[in-house]
Short mmCIF file of C-alpha atoms in Angstrom, two decimals:
data_model
loop_
_atom_site.label_atom_id
_atom_site.label_comp_id
_atom_site.label_asym_id
_atom_site.label_seq_id
_atom_site.Cartn_x
_atom_site.Cartn_y
_atom_site.Cartn_z
CA ARG R 1 -14.16 25.30 9.08
CA ALA R 2 -12.10 22.10 8.70
CA PRO R 3 -13.91 19.29 6.90
CA VAL R 4 -15.03 16.35 9.03
CA TYR R 5 -13.94 12.98 7.42
CA ALA R 6 -16.22 10.07 8.17
CA HIS R 7 -14.72 6.55 8.28
CA LYS R 8 -16.07 3.41 6.63
CA SER R 9 -15.36 0.22 8.46
CA MET R 10 -15.73 -3.57 7.71
CA GLY R 11 -18.48 -3.75 10.13
CA GLU R 12 -19.06 -3.97 13.91
CA GLY R 13 -16.35 -6.06 15.52
CA VAL R 14 -14.80 -7.09 12.07
CA HIS R 15 -11.14 -6.57 11.99
CA PRO R 16 -9.46 -5.89 8.51
CA THR R 17 -7.20 -8.82 7.49
CA LEU R 18 -5.60 -7.79 4.13
CA ALA R 19 -3.58 -9.77 1.83
CA PHE R 20 -1.71 -8.22 -0.99
CA HIS R 21 -1.65 -9.94 -4.46
CA GLN R 22 1.31 -9.05 -6.64
CA ILE R 23 -0.19 -8.46 -10.25
CA THR R 24 2.03 -7.32 -13.02
CA THR R 25 0.20 -8.76 -15.90
CA ARG R 26 -3.43 -9.25 -16.87
CA GLU R 27 -2.76 -13.04 -16.93
CA ALA R 28 -1.71 -13.02 -13.36
CA ASN R 29 -5.20 -12.36 -12.28
CA ASN R 30 -5.99 -16.07 -13.04
CA THR R 31 -3.70 -17.11 -10.02
CA LEU R 32 -6.35 -15.91 -7.59
CA ASP R 33 -8.01 -19.43 -7.58
CA THR R 34 -4.88 -21.17 -6.43
CA LEU R 35 -4.21 -18.49 -3.68
CA LEU R 36 -7.70 -18.16 -2.11
CA PRO R 37 -7.47 -21.48 -0.21
CA ASN R 38 -4.33 -20.22 1.55
CA ALA R 39 -5.89 -16.93 2.45
CA ALA R 40 -8.95 -18.24 4.34
CA GLU R 41 -8.44 -15.73 7.15
CA ALA R 42 -8.10 -12.68 4.85
CA ASN R 43 -11.19 -10.60 4.35
CA ILE R 44 -9.61 -8.04 1.93
CA VAL R 45 -7.56 -8.91 -1.16
CA ALA R 46 -5.43 -5.95 -2.52
CA PRO R 47 -4.21 -6.70 -6.05
CA THR R 48 -1.60 -4.30 -7.46
CA TRP R 49 -3.83 -3.22 -10.30
CA TYR R 50 -3.09 0.39 -10.85
CA VAL R 51 0.42 1.63 -11.90
CA LEU R 52 1.13 5.37 -12.49
CA SER R 53 2.75 5.65 -15.85
CA ASP R 54 3.60 9.27 -16.38
CA ASN R 55 3.50 12.76 -14.74
CA ALA R 56 0.15 13.50 -16.26
CA GLY R 57 -2.19 11.27 -14.13
CA ASN R 58 -2.42 8.32 -16.55
CA PHE R 59 -1.94 4.80 -15.26
CA ILE R 60 -1.75 1.19 -16.38
CA SER R 61 -4.68 -0.97 -15.29
CA TYR R 62 -4.83 -4.70 -14.73
CA SER R 63 -8.15 -4.64 -13.14
CA ASP R 64 -10.56 -7.50 -13.79
CA ALA R 65 -14.34 -7.75 -12.99
CA ASN R 66 -14.28 -11.54 -13.04
CA TYR R 67 -11.41 -11.40 -10.28
CA VAL R 68 -13.64 -9.19 -8.22
CA ALA R 69 -16.65 -11.64 -8.67
CA LYS R 70 -14.45 -14.44 -7.51
CA ALA R 71 -13.21 -12.60 -4.53
CA HIS R 72 -16.79 -11.58 -3.41
CA ALA R 73 -17.98 -15.08 -3.84
CA ALA R 74 -15.23 -16.17 -1.38
CA GLY R 75 -16.44 -13.43 1.01
CA LYS R 76 -13.58 -10.97 0.46
CA LYS R 77 -13.65 -7.37 -0.37
CA VAL R 78 -11.18 -5.98 -3.12
CA PHE R 79 -9.04 -2.98 -2.60
CA ALA R 80 -7.28 -2.18 -5.73
CA THR R 81 -3.71 -0.93 -5.14
CA ILE R 82 -2.20 1.91 -7.10
CA ASN R 83 1.58 2.47 -6.92
CA ASN R 84 4.17 4.83 -8.36
CA PHE R 85 7.06 2.43 -8.99
CA ASP R 86 6.28 -0.35 -11.25
CA ALA R 87 6.38 1.66 -14.52
CA GLY R 88 9.53 3.67 -13.85
CA LYS R 89 10.15 6.94 -11.94
CA ILE R 90 7.24 9.32 -11.61
CA ASP R 91 7.74 13.01 -10.74
CA LEU R 92 5.32 13.20 -7.90
CA LYS R 93 5.74 16.92 -7.47
CA SER R 94 4.74 17.57 -11.11
CA LEU R 95 1.84 15.15 -10.88
CA LEU R 96 0.43 16.07 -7.46
CA SER R 97 0.95 19.78 -7.43
CA SER R 98 -1.49 20.22 -10.31
CA GLY R 99 -5.28 20.36 -9.29
CA LYS R 100 -6.29 19.36 -12.85
CA LYS R 101 -3.90 16.35 -12.96
CA ARG R 102 -5.17 15.14 -9.45
CA GLU R 103 -8.74 15.62 -10.55
CA LYS R 104 -8.06 13.59 -13.66
CA LEU R 105 -6.42 10.71 -11.93
CA ILE R 106 -9.16 10.53 -9.11
CA SER R 107 -11.87 10.65 -11.71
CA ALA R 108 -10.34 7.95 -13.84
CA LEU R 109 -9.64 5.67 -10.84
CA LEU R 110 -13.18 5.87 -9.51
CA SER R 111 -14.65 5.23 -12.96
CA ASP R 112 -12.73 2.03 -13.36
CA MET R 113 -13.55 0.88 -9.87
CA LYS R 114 -17.31 1.49 -10.44
CA ALA R 115 -17.09 -0.40 -13.71
CA LYS R 116 -15.38 -3.40 -12.12
CA GLY R 117 -17.26 -3.58 -8.85
CA ILE R 118 -14.20 -2.88 -6.74
CA ASP R 119 -14.78 -2.13 -3.04
CA GLY R 120 -11.96 0.30 -2.32
CA ILE R 121 -8.54 1.59 -3.24
CA ASN R 122 -5.13 1.12 -1.59
CA VAL R 123 -2.66 3.91 -2.20
CA ASP R 124 0.99 2.82 -2.21
CA ILE R 125 3.02 6.03 -2.94
CA GLU R 126 6.62 5.31 -2.00
CA LEU R 127 9.84 7.44 -1.91
CA LEU R 128 7.76 10.51 -1.68
CA PRO R 129 10.12 13.59 -1.92
CA GLU R 130 9.61 15.99 1.09
CA LYS R 131 8.90 18.78 -1.36
CA ALA R 132 5.74 17.09 -2.54
CA ALA R 133 4.41 16.08 0.80
CA ARG R 134 1.76 18.84 0.94
CA ASP R 135 0.58 18.09 -2.54
CA TYR R 136 0.37 14.37 -1.62
CA LEU R 137 -1.78 15.20 1.40
CA GLU R 138 -4.09 17.40 -0.72
CA PHE R 139 -4.42 14.51 -3.22
CA MET R 140 -5.42 12.16 -0.36
CA ARG R 141 -7.93 14.63 0.99
CA GLU R 142 -9.48 14.96 -2.47
CA LEU R 143 -9.40 11.25 -3.03
CA SER R 144 -11.03 10.65 0.41
CA ILE R 145 -13.91 12.95 -0.36
CA ALA R 146 -14.47 11.33 -3.62
CA CYS R 147 -14.46 7.78 -2.25
CA ARG R 148 -16.70 8.79 0.57
CA LYS R 149 -19.28 10.26 -1.86
CA GLU R 150 -19.12 6.95 -3.95
CA GLY R 151 -19.07 4.52 -1.07
CA PHE R 152 -15.61 3.30 -1.68
CA PHE R 153 -13.02 2.28 0.98
CA LEU R 154 -9.72 4.14 1.12
CA SER R 155 -6.54 2.78 2.60
CA VAL R 156 -2.97 4.06 2.44
CA ASP R 157 0.34 2.39 2.81
CA CYS R 158 2.90 4.16 5.08
CA TYR R 159 6.43 3.36 6.31
CA VAL R 160 7.31 2.56 9.94
CA PRO R 161 7.45 6.20 11.30
CA TYR R 162 10.82 7.71 11.93
CA LYS R 163 12.04 11.27 12.08
CA TYR R 164 13.25 11.18 8.43
CA ASN R 165 9.89 10.15 7.00
CA GLU R 166 7.59 12.21 9.35
CA TYR R 167 6.59 14.47 6.49
CA TYR R 168 4.33 11.60 5.26
CA ASN R 169 2.18 12.83 8.19
CA ILE R 170 0.47 9.52 9.10
CA LYS R 171 -1.69 11.46 11.65
CA GLU R 172 -3.39 13.35 8.87
CA LEU R 173 -3.56 10.29 6.57
CA GLY R 174 -5.22 8.50 9.53
CA THR R 175 -7.76 11.42 9.55
CA VAL R 176 -8.75 11.18 5.96
CA CYS R 177 -8.34 7.37 5.25
CA ASP R 178 -10.40 4.49 6.48
CA TYR R 179 -7.37 2.27 7.11
CA VAL R 180 -3.68 3.03 7.37
CA VAL R 181 -1.26 0.15 6.51
CA ILE R 182 2.05 0.31 8.31
CA MET R 183 4.67 -1.52 6.09
CA CYS R 184 6.63 -3.27 8.77
CA TYR R 185 9.14 -4.78 6.32
CA ASP R 186 12.19 -3.79 4.42
CA GLU R 187 14.00 -2.75 7.64
CA HIS R 188 17.05 -4.26 5.69
CA TYR R 189 16.62 -4.41 1.95
CA ALA R 190 18.58 -5.22 -1.15
CA GLY R 191 20.72 -2.27 -0.99
CA SER R 192 21.38 -2.14 2.74
CA GLU R 193 24.97 -1.66 3.79
CA GLU R 194 24.67 -4.25 6.54
CA ALA R 195 22.93 -7.69 6.98
CA GLY R 196 19.87 -7.79 9.05
CA SER R 197 16.27 -8.83 9.49
CA VAL R 198 13.51 -7.82 7.01
CA SER R 199 11.27 -7.26 9.88
CA SER R 200 12.66 -7.51 13.47
CA LEU R 201 10.33 -7.74 16.34
CA SER R 202 11.36 -4.28 17.60
CA TYR R 203 10.77 -2.78 14.22
CA VAL R 204 7.26 -4.11 14.03
CA ARG R 205 6.68 -2.99 17.72
CA ARG R 206 7.80 0.54 16.73
CA GLY R 207 5.43 0.58 13.71
CA ILE R 208 2.43 -0.43 16.03
CA GLU R 209 3.28 1.92 18.89
CA GLU R 210 4.20 5.01 16.76
CA SER R 211 0.92 4.74 14.58
CA GLU R 212 -1.23 3.86 17.53
CA ALA R 213 -0.18 7.03 19.22
CA VAL R 214 -1.81 9.17 16.46
CA ILE R 215 -4.43 6.89 14.82
CA ASP R 216 -7.35 4.98 16.19
CA LYS R 217 -5.95 1.39 16.53
CA GLU R 218 -9.16 -0.08 15.01
CA ARG R 219 -8.05 1.56 11.73
CA ILE R 220 -4.41 0.43 11.64
CA ILE R 221 -3.34 -2.58 9.63
CA ILE R 222 0.15 -3.97 10.35
CA ALA R 223 1.80 -5.31 7.16
CA LEU R 224 4.15 -8.22 7.74
CA PRO R 225 6.46 -9.83 5.13
CA PHE R 226 5.93 -13.29 3.86
CA TYR R 227 9.51 -13.29 2.67
CA THR R 228 13.04 -13.09 4.10
CA ARG R 229 16.61 -12.42 2.86
CA VAL R 230 19.63 -14.71 2.74
CA TRP R 231 22.82 -12.54 3.20
CA ILE R 232 25.92 -13.57 1.36
CA THR R 233 29.44 -12.04 1.86
CA ASP R 234 31.73 -12.99 -1.03
CA LYS R 235 35.46 -13.63 -0.84
CA SER R 236 36.28 -9.83 -1.33
CA GLY R 237 34.10 -9.01 1.60
CA LYS R 238 31.27 -7.49 -0.54
CA LEU R 239 27.63 -8.04 0.84
CA ARG R 240 24.70 -9.02 -1.16
CA SER R 241 21.36 -10.58 -0.46
CA GLU R 242 18.61 -12.64 -2.04
CA ALA R 243 14.96 -12.27 -1.30
CA MET R 244 13.22 -15.60 -0.61
CA SER R 245 9.66 -16.75 -0.18
CA ILE R 246 8.82 -18.74 2.92
CA LYS R 247 8.89 -21.93 0.89
CA ALA R 248 12.16 -21.01 -0.89
CA ALA R 249 13.64 -20.21 2.65
CA GLN R 250 12.48 -23.68 4.04
CA ASP R 251 14.12 -25.41 1.08
CA TRP R 252 17.33 -23.46 1.45
CA ILE R 253 17.50 -24.37 5.09
#
């Protein structure tokens, strides 16, 4: 019989509003104080605290109990984000196809979360090779069961659904996770062959409609970019771009 996955929510009538906080050093945790006043509407802060560092299930951690205490005092939950790209290329097939490696990784993550008082985890696995898709789903199922047992929230980041990335299987991820974050950005990115919007209205609309078709809309978070790109064509006709924050873009204009 297929397992039944219960879902944890923010509470009756409370919609999740999540703000990512880019953390790449322990010292960066100290910037929370200056950012909180600008994130009054957010009820979840997702610092990028865990970085996969090898194919054996080890990771770098920037987690900080004091940060969690400050966020809680401001009325916000903390979802620690784990990614597979800040410490170099990880062989996801090698890592996720091993039951022992998955168990080691999940156990270490939950142990750290408990120790720091973290509320949940946000999984940001990008550029997943199709050959590792089934292993990835198995990892997410196992992580879901472990999180539910310990009372943690589980959210996952996914691309805007297209045919070429359908093996991510957002329907199944929506079954095992509490929240699914649809990354409605990087429609055009640094290596794009043509200039264009980072997040056009039609791209965002597709992200909403495609995910809403297979996941309960109460558990979908649409992620929007607080940055843009300035596109430059040099004299030889070569195209390049520069990413800019909202403030930098205003100054440039």
